[in-house]
Amino acid sequence: MPSIPQIAEAMQTLLTATAQDAARATGFHLRQRRMSGAQFVQTVVLGWLAEPNARMEQLVAVAADCGVAITP
């Protein structure tokens, strides 16, 4: 059974490096954007974990917590 530190490390990797690699591989990041692939994944994953039916305004607030200033 994995330990809490192992799970935390796996989540850190998934929500940063893996997400950024996927953004490049899928074409999400073809040019400079306000939001990186990692920030997008963090926004939707953390936002929907907190509120599964989150509206755009709520996701914008989560994006701000991830360091992205965007509007709905």
JSON list of C-alpha atoms in Angstrom, two decimals:
[
{"chain": "A", "resi": 1, "resn": "MET", "atom": "CA", "xyz": [0.00, 0.00, 0.00]},
{"chain": "A", "resi": 2, "resn": "PRO", "atom": "CA", "xyz": [1.44, 3.40, -0.95]},
{"chain": "A", "resi": 3, "resn": "SER", "atom": "CA", "xyz": [2.26, 5.88, 1.77]},
{"chain": "A", "resi": 4, "resn": "ILE", "atom": "CA", "xyz": [0.94, 9.44, 1.97]},
{"chain": "A", "resi": 5, "resn": "PRO", "atom": "CA", "xyz": [4.31, 10.89, 0.83]},
{"chain": "A", "resi": 6, "resn": "GLN", "atom": "CA", "xyz": [4.33, 8.54, -2.16]},
{"chain": "A", "resi": 7, "resn": "ILE", "atom": "CA", "xyz": [0.81, 9.56, -3.13]},
{"chain": "A", "resi": 8, "resn": "ALA", "atom": "CA", "xyz": [1.67, 13.25, -2.69]},
{"chain": "A", "resi": 9, "resn": "GLU", "atom": "CA", "xyz": [4.73, 12.87, -4.91]},
{"chain": "A", "resi": 10, "resn": "ALA", "atom": "CA", "xyz": [2.71, 11.05, -7.59]},
{"chain": "A", "resi": 11, "resn": "MET", "atom": "CA", "xyz": [0.02, 13.74, -7.55]},
{"chain": "A", "resi": 12, "resn": "GLN", "atom": "CA", "xyz": [2.65, 16.48, -7.73]},
{"chain": "A", "resi": 13, "resn": "THR", "atom": "CA", "xyz": [4.17, 14.86, -10.81]},
{"chain": "A", "resi": 14, "resn": "LEU", "atom": "CA", "xyz": [0.78, 14.23, -12.42]},
{"chain": "A", "resi": 15, "resn": "LEU", "atom": "CA", "xyz": [-0.45, 17.79, -11.88]},
{"chain": "A", "resi": 16, "resn": "THR", "atom": "CA", "xyz": [2.76, 19.43, -13.12]},
{"chain": "A", "resi": 17, "resn": "ALA", "atom": "CA", "xyz": [5.21, 17.61, -15.41]},
{"chain": "A", "resi": 18, "resn": "THR", "atom": "CA", "xyz": [2.79, 15.00, -16.77]},
{"chain": "A", "resi": 19, "resn": "ALA", "atom": "CA", "xyz": [0.09, 17.59, -17.40]},
{"chain": "A", "resi": 20, "resn": "GLN", "atom": "CA", "xyz": [2.57, 19.89, -19.18]},
{"chain": "A", "resi": 21, "resn": "ASP", "atom": "CA", "xyz": [3.83, 17.02, -21.34]},
{"chain": "A", "resi": 22, "resn": "ALA", "atom": "CA", "xyz": [0.24, 16.10, -22.26]},
{"chain": "A", "resi": 23, "resn": "ALA", "atom": "CA", "xyz": [-0.51, 19.73, -23.15]},
{"chain": "A", "resi": 24, "resn": "ARG", "atom": "CA", "xyz": [2.37, 19.75, -25.63]},
{"chain": "A", "resi": 25, "resn": "ALA", "atom": "CA", "xyz": [1.55, 16.29, -27.03]},
{"chain": "A", "resi": 26, "resn": "THR", "atom": "CA", "xyz": [-2.12, 17.12, -27.63]},
{"chain": "A", "resi": 27, "resn": "GLY", "atom": "CA", "xyz": [-1.56, 20.57, -29.10]},
{"chain": "A", "resi": 28, "resn": "PHE", "atom": "CA", "xyz": [-3.16, 22.40, -26.16]},
{"chain": "A", "resi": 29, "resn": "HIS", "atom": "CA", "xyz": [-0.01, 24.49, -25.96]},
{"chain": "A", "resi": 30, "resn": "LEU", "atom": "CA", "xyz": [0.79, 25.52, -29.52]},
{"chain": "A", "resi": 31, "resn": "ARG", "atom": "CA", "xyz": [1.63, 29.09, -28.59]},
{"chain": "A", "resi": 32, "resn": "GLN", "atom": "CA", "xyz": [2.12, 31.23, -25.50]},
{"chain": "A", "resi": 33, "resn": "ARG", "atom": "CA", "xyz": [-1.04, 31.25, -23.40]},
{"chain": "A", "resi": 34, "resn": "ARG", "atom": "CA", "xyz": [-2.08, 32.80, -20.13]},
{"chain": "A", "resi": 35, "resn": "MET", "atom": "CA", "xyz": [-2.58, 29.33, -18.71]},
{"chain": "A", "resi": 36, "resn": "SER", "atom": "CA", "xyz": [-0.12, 26.47, -18.94]},
{"chain": "A", "resi": 37, "resn": "GLY", "atom": "CA", "xyz": [-1.25, 22.90, -19.43]},
{"chain": "A", "resi": 38, "resn": "ALA", "atom": "CA", "xyz": [-0.36, 22.15, -15.83]},
{"chain": "A", "resi": 39, "resn": "GLN", "atom": "CA", "xyz": [-2.36, 25.12, -14.55]},
{"chain": "A", "resi": 40, "resn": "PHE", "atom": "CA", "xyz": [-5.36, 24.08, -16.65]},
{"chain": "A", "resi": 41, "resn": "VAL", "atom": "CA", "xyz": [-5.28, 20.54, -15.23]},
{"chain": "A", "resi": 42, "resn": "GLN", "atom": "CA", "xyz": [-4.81, 21.85, -11.69]},
{"chain": "A", "resi": 43, "resn": "THR", "atom": "CA", "xyz": [-7.75, 24.23, -12.15]},
{"chain": "A", "resi": 44, "resn": "VAL", "atom": "CA", "xyz": [-10.23, 21.64, -13.38]},
{"chain": "A", "resi": 45, "resn": "VAL", "atom": "CA", "xyz": [-9.09, 18.79, -11.12]},
{"chain": "A", "resi": 46, "resn": "LEU", "atom": "CA", "xyz": [-8.92, 20.84, -7.93]},
{"chain": "A", "resi": 47, "resn": "GLY", "atom": "CA", "xyz": [-11.98, 22.88, -8.84]},
{"chain": "A", "resi": 48, "resn": "TRP", "atom": "CA", "xyz": [-14.16, 19.86, -9.58]},
{"chain": "A", "resi": 49, "resn": "LEU", "atom": "CA", "xyz": [-12.86, 18.00, -6.52]},
{"chain": "A", "resi": 50, "resn": "ALA", "atom": "CA", "xyz": [-13.98, 20.92, -4.37]},
{"chain": "A", "resi": 51, "resn": "GLU", "atom": "CA", "xyz": [-17.29, 21.35, -6.24]},
{"chain": "A", "resi": 52, "resn": "PRO", "atom": "CA", "xyz": [-18.28, 18.73, -8.83]},
{"chain": "A", "resi": 53, "resn": "ASN", "atom": "CA", "xyz": [-20.82, 21.10, -10.40]},
{"chain": "A", "resi": 54, "resn": "ALA", "atom": "CA", "xyz": [-18.54, 24.14, -10.32]},
{"chain": "A", "resi": 55, "resn": "ARG", "atom": "CA", "xyz": [-19.56, 26.98, -12.59]},
{"chain": "A", "resi": 56, "resn": "MET", "atom": "CA", "xyz": [-17.07, 28.87, -14.72]},
{"chain": "A", "resi": 57, "resn": "GLU", "atom": "CA", "xyz": [-16.81, 31.65, -12.11]},
{"chain": "A", "resi": 58, "resn": "GLN", "atom": "CA", "xyz": [-15.80, 29.10, -9.47]},
{"chain": "A", "resi": 59, "resn": "LEU", "atom": "CA", "xyz": [-13.17, 27.59, -11.77]},
{"chain": "A", "resi": 60, "resn": "VAL", "atom": "CA", "xyz": [-11.82, 31.08, -12.46]},
{"chain": "A", "resi": 61, "resn": "ALA", "atom": "CA", "xyz": [-11.33, 31.50, -8.69]},
{"chain": "A", "resi": 62, "resn": "VAL", "atom": "CA", "xyz": [-9.44, 28.19, -8.55]},
{"chain": "A", "resi": 63, "resn": "ALA", "atom": "CA", "xyz": [-7.32, 29.31, -11.50]},
{"chain": "A", "resi": 64, "resn": "ALA", "atom": "CA", "xyz": [-6.42, 32.45, -9.54]},
{"chain": "A", "resi": 65, "resn": "ASP", "atom": "CA", "xyz": [-5.28, 30.22, -6.67]},
{"chain": "A", "resi": 66, "resn": "CYS", "atom": "CA", "xyz": [-3.08, 28.42, -9.24]},
{"chain": "A", "resi": 67, "resn": "GLY", "atom": "CA", "xyz": [-1.53, 31.73, -10.30]},
{"chain": "A", "resi": 68, "resn": "VAL", "atom": "CA", "xyz": [-3.62, 32.47, -13.41]},
{"chain": "A", "resi": 69, "resn": "ALA", "atom": "CA", "xyz": [-5.58, 35.70, -13.82]},
{"chain": "A", "resi": 70, "resn": "ILE", "atom": "CA", "xyz": [-8.37, 34.96, -16.28]},
{"chain": "A", "resi": 71, "resn": "THR", "atom": "CA", "xyz": [-12.02, 35.87, -16.71]},
{"chain": "A", "resi": 72, "resn": "PRO", "atom": "CA", "xyz": [-14.97, 33.55, -17.28]}
]
